[in-house]
Tab-separated table of C-alpha atoms in Angstrom:
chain	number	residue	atom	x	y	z
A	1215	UNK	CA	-9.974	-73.781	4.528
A	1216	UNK	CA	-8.169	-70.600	5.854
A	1217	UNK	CA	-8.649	-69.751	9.118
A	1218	UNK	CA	-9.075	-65.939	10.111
A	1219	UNK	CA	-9.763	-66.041	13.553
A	1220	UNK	CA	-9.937	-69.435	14.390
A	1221	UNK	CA	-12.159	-71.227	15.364
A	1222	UNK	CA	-14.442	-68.561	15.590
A	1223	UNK	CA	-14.538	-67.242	12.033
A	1224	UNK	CA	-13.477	-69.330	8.882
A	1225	UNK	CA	-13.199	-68.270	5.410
A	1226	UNK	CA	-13.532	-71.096	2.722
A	1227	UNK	CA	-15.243	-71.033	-0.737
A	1228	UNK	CA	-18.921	-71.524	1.001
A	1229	UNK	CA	-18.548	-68.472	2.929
A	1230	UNK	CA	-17.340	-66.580	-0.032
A	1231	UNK	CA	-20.101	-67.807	-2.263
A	1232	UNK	CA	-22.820	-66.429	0.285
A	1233	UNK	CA	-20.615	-63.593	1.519
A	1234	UNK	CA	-21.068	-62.740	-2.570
A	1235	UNK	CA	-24.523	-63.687	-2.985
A	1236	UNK	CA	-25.478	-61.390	0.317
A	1237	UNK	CA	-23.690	-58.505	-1.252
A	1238	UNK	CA	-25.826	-58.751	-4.457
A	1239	UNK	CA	-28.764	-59.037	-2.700
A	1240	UNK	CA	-27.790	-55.967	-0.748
A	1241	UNK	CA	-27.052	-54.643	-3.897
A	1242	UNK	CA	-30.507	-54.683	-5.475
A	1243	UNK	CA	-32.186	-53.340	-2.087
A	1244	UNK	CA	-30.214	-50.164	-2.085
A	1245	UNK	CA	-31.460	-49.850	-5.650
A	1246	UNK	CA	-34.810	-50.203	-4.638
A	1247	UNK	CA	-34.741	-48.218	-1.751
A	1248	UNK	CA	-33.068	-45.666	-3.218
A	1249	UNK	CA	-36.671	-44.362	-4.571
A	1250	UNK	CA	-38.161	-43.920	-1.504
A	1251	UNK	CA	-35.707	-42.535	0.561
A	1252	UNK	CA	-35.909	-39.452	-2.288
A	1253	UNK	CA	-39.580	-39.412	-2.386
A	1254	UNK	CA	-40.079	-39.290	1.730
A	1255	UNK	CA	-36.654	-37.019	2.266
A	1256	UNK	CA	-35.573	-39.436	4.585
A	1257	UNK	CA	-31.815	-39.898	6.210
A	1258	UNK	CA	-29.929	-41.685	3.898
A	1259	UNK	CA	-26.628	-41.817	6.459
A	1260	UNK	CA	-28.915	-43.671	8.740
A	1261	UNK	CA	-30.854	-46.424	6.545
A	1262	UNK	CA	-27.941	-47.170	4.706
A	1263	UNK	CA	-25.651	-47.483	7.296
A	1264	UNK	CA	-27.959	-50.029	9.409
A	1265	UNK	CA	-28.276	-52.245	6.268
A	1266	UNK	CA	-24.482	-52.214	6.188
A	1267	UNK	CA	-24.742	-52.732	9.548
A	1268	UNK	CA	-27.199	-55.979	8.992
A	1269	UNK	CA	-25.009	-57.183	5.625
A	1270	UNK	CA	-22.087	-57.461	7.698
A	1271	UNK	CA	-23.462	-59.560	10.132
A	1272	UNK	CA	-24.663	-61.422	7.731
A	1273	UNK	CA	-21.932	-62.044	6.420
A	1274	UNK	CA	-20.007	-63.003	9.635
A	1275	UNK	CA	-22.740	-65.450	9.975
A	1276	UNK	CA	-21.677	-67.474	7.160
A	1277	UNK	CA	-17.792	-67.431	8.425
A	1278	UNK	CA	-19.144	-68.201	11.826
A	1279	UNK	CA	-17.440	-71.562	13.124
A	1280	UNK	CA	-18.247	-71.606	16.695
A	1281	UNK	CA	-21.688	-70.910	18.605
A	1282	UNK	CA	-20.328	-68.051	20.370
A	1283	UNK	CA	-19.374	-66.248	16.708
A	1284	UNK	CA	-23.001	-67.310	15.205
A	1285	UNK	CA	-24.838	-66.104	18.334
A	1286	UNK	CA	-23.208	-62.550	18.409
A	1287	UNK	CA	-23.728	-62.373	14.456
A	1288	UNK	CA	-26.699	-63.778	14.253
A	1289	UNK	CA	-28.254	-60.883	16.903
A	1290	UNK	CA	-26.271	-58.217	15.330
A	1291	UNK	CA	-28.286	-59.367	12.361
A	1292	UNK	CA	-31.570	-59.139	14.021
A	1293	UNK	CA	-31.311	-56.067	15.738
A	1294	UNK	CA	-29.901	-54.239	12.610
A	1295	UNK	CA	-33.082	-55.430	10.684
A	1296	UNK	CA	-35.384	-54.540	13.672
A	1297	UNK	CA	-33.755	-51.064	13.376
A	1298	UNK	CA	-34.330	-50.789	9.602
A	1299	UNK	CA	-38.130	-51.209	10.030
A	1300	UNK	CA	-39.097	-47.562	11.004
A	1301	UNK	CA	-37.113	-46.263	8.417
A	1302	UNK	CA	-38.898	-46.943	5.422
A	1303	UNK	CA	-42.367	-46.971	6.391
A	1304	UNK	CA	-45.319	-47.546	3.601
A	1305	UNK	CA	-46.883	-44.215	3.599
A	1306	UNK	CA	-50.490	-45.476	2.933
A	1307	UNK	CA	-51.007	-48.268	6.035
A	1308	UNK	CA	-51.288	-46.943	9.126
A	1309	UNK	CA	-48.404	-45.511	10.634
A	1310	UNK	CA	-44.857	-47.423	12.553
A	1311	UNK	CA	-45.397	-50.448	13.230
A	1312	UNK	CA	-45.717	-51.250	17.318
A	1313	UNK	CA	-42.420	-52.074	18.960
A	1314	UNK	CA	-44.537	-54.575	21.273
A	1315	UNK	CA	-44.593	-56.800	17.992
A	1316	UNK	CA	-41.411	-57.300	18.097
A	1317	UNK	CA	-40.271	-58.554	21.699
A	1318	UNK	CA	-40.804	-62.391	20.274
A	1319	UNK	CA	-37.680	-61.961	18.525
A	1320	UNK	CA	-35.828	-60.414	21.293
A	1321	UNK	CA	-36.927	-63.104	23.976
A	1322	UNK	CA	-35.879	-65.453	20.839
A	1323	UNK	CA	-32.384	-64.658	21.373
A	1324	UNK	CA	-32.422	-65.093	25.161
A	1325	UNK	CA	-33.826	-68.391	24.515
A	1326	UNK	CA	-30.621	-68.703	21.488
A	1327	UNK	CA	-28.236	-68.052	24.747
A	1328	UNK	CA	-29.560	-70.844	26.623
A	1329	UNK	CA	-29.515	-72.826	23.799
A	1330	UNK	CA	-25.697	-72.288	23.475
A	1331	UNK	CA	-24.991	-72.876	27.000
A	1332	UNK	CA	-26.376	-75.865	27.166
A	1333	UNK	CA	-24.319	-77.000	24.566
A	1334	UNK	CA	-21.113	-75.740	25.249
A	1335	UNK	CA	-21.340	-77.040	29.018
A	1336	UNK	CA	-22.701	-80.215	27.722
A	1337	UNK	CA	-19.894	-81.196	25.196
A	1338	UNK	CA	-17.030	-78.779	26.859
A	1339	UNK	CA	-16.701	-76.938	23.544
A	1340	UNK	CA	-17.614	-73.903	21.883
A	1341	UNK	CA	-16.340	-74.613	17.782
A	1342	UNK	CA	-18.791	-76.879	15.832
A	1343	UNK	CA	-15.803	-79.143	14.995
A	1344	UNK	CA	-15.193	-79.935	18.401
A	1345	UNK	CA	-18.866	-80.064	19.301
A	1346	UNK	CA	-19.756	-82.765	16.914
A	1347	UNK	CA	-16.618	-84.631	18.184
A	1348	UNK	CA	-17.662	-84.238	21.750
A	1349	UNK	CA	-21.067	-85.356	20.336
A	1350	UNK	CA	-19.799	-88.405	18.136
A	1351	UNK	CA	-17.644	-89.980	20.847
A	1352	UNK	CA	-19.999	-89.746	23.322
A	1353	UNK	CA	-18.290	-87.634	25.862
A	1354	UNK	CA	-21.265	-84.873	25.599
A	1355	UNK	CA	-24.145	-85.025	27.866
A	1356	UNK	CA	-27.172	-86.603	26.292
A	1357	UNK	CA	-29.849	-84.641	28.146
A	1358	UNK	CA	-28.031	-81.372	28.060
A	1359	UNK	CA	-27.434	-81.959	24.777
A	1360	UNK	CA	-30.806	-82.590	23.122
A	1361	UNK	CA	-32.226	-79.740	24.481
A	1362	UNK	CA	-29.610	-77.683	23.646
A	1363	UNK	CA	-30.000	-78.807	19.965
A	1364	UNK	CA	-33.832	-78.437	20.434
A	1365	UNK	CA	-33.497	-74.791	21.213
A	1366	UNK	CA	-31.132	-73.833	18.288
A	1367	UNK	CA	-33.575	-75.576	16.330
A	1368	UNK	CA	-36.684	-74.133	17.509
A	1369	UNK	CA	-34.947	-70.681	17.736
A	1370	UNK	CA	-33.471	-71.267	14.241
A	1371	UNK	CA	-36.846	-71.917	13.068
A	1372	UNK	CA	-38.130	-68.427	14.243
A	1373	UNK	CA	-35.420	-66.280	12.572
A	1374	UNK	CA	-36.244	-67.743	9.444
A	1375	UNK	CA	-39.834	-67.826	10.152
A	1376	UNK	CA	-40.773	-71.679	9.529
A	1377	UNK	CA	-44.265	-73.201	10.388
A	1378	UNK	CA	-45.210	-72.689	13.160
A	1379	UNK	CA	-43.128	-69.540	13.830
A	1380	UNK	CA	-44.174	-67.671	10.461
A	1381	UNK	CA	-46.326	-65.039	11.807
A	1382	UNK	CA	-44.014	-62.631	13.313
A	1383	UNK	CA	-43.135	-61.665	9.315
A	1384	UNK	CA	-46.454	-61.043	8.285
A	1385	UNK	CA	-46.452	-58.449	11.182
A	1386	UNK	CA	-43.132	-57.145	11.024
A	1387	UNK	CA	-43.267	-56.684	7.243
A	1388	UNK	CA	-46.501	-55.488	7.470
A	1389	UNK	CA	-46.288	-51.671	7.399
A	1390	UNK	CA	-42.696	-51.580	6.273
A	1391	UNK	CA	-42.079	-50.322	2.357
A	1392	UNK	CA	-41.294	-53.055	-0.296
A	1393	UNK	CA	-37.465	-52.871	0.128
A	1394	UNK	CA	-37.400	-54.015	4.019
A	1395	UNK	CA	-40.167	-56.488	3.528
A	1396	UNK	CA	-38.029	-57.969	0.487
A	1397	UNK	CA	-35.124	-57.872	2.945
A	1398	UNK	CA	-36.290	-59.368	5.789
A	1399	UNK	CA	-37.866	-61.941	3.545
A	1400	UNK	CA	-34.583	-62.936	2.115
C-alpha cells in the first residue's frame, strides 16, 4: 500500500483495479454518446468535460481513505452527474427533466456531512484506520457513533439507489438519453 496523500488518498491494487474498470466504463459511454451529441449538435467541450469531471471523482472515491476525502469525492461525483443530465436529453419524452427532482440528492449530502461529523467527533479521527481503532477499543462514543454509521448507511443507500431509496433513478434517468441513464446506473 503506497500512500499518496496520506491518509486521505491511498493507492493499492483495489483502487487501481476500479480506477481501471471506471475508465472502461467511461470508455464505452463516450462511445455511445458520441452518436447523439452529432445527431442533436450539441457541445461536446461541455458533456465531455463533466463526465471527466464525474470519472475523476470517481476515481478519487476508490483511493479515498478518510471520510473527509470520500465526502468531497463522493459530491464531486454527484454534482458532476446531476450536471450531465440536461445535456443529453431523449428528444421524444417531454422535455428537461425538473431540477425540483433532484434536491433529494442534494439534502442527501447535507445529511452525508452530519453523518461524518458525528463520527469524526465521536471517535476523534477522520482516516478509516483510525476510526475502526477508535471504534474497536472502545474509546469512540457509542451513541454518536451509531448514528453516525446509520447516516452513512442510509445516505450510502441513496447514492446507489437501494430499496427503499430507488426511486430518485427512475426519475432522474427518466428523460435523460441512453448513455446518462447507463451511467448513472453504473
Amino acid at each position: 500500500q503506497n500512500s499518496l496523500f496520506a491518509p486521505y488518498i491511498v493507492l493499492d491494487s483495489f483502487a487501481l483495479f476500479f480506477s481501471m474498470l471506471i475508465c472502461g466504463g467511461a470508455t464505452l459511454i463516450v462511445l455511445l454518446a458520441s452518436g447523439y451529441v452529432r445527431a442533436y449538435a450539441l457541445k461536446r467541450d461541455h458533456f465531455f468535460s463533466t463526465l471527466l469531471w464525474a470519472v475523476l471523482a470517481a476515481m478519487a472515491l476508490t483511493s479515498a481513505s478518510s471520510l473527509s476525502s470520500i465526502f468531497i469525492s463522493l459530491q464531486a461525483m454527484v454534482l458532476a452527474t446531476y450536471r450531465l443530465l440536461p445535456c443529453l436529453l431523449n428528444r421524444e419524452k417531454k422535455p428537461g427533466p425538473d431540477r425540483k427532482k433532484h434536491l433529494p440528492a442534494f439534502f442527501t449530502g447535507a445529511i452525508l456531512l452530519c453523518g461524518t461529523v458525528l463520527l469524526c467527533g465521536a471517535t476523534g479521527q477522520t482516516d478509516l484506520i483510525g476510526i475502526a481503532k477508535a471504534i474497536r477499543t472502545g474509546t469512540a462514543r457509542p451513541a454518536d457513533t451509531i448514528l453516525g454509521e446509520s447516516l452513512w448507511i442510509a445516505t450510502t443507500a441513496f447514492y446507489i439507489s437501494a430499496i427503499p431509496f430507488h426511486t430518485w433513478t427512475v426519475t432522474a434517468c427518466d428523460r435523460a438519453a441512453e448513455p446518462i441513464a447507463t451511467f448513472i446506473s453504473v
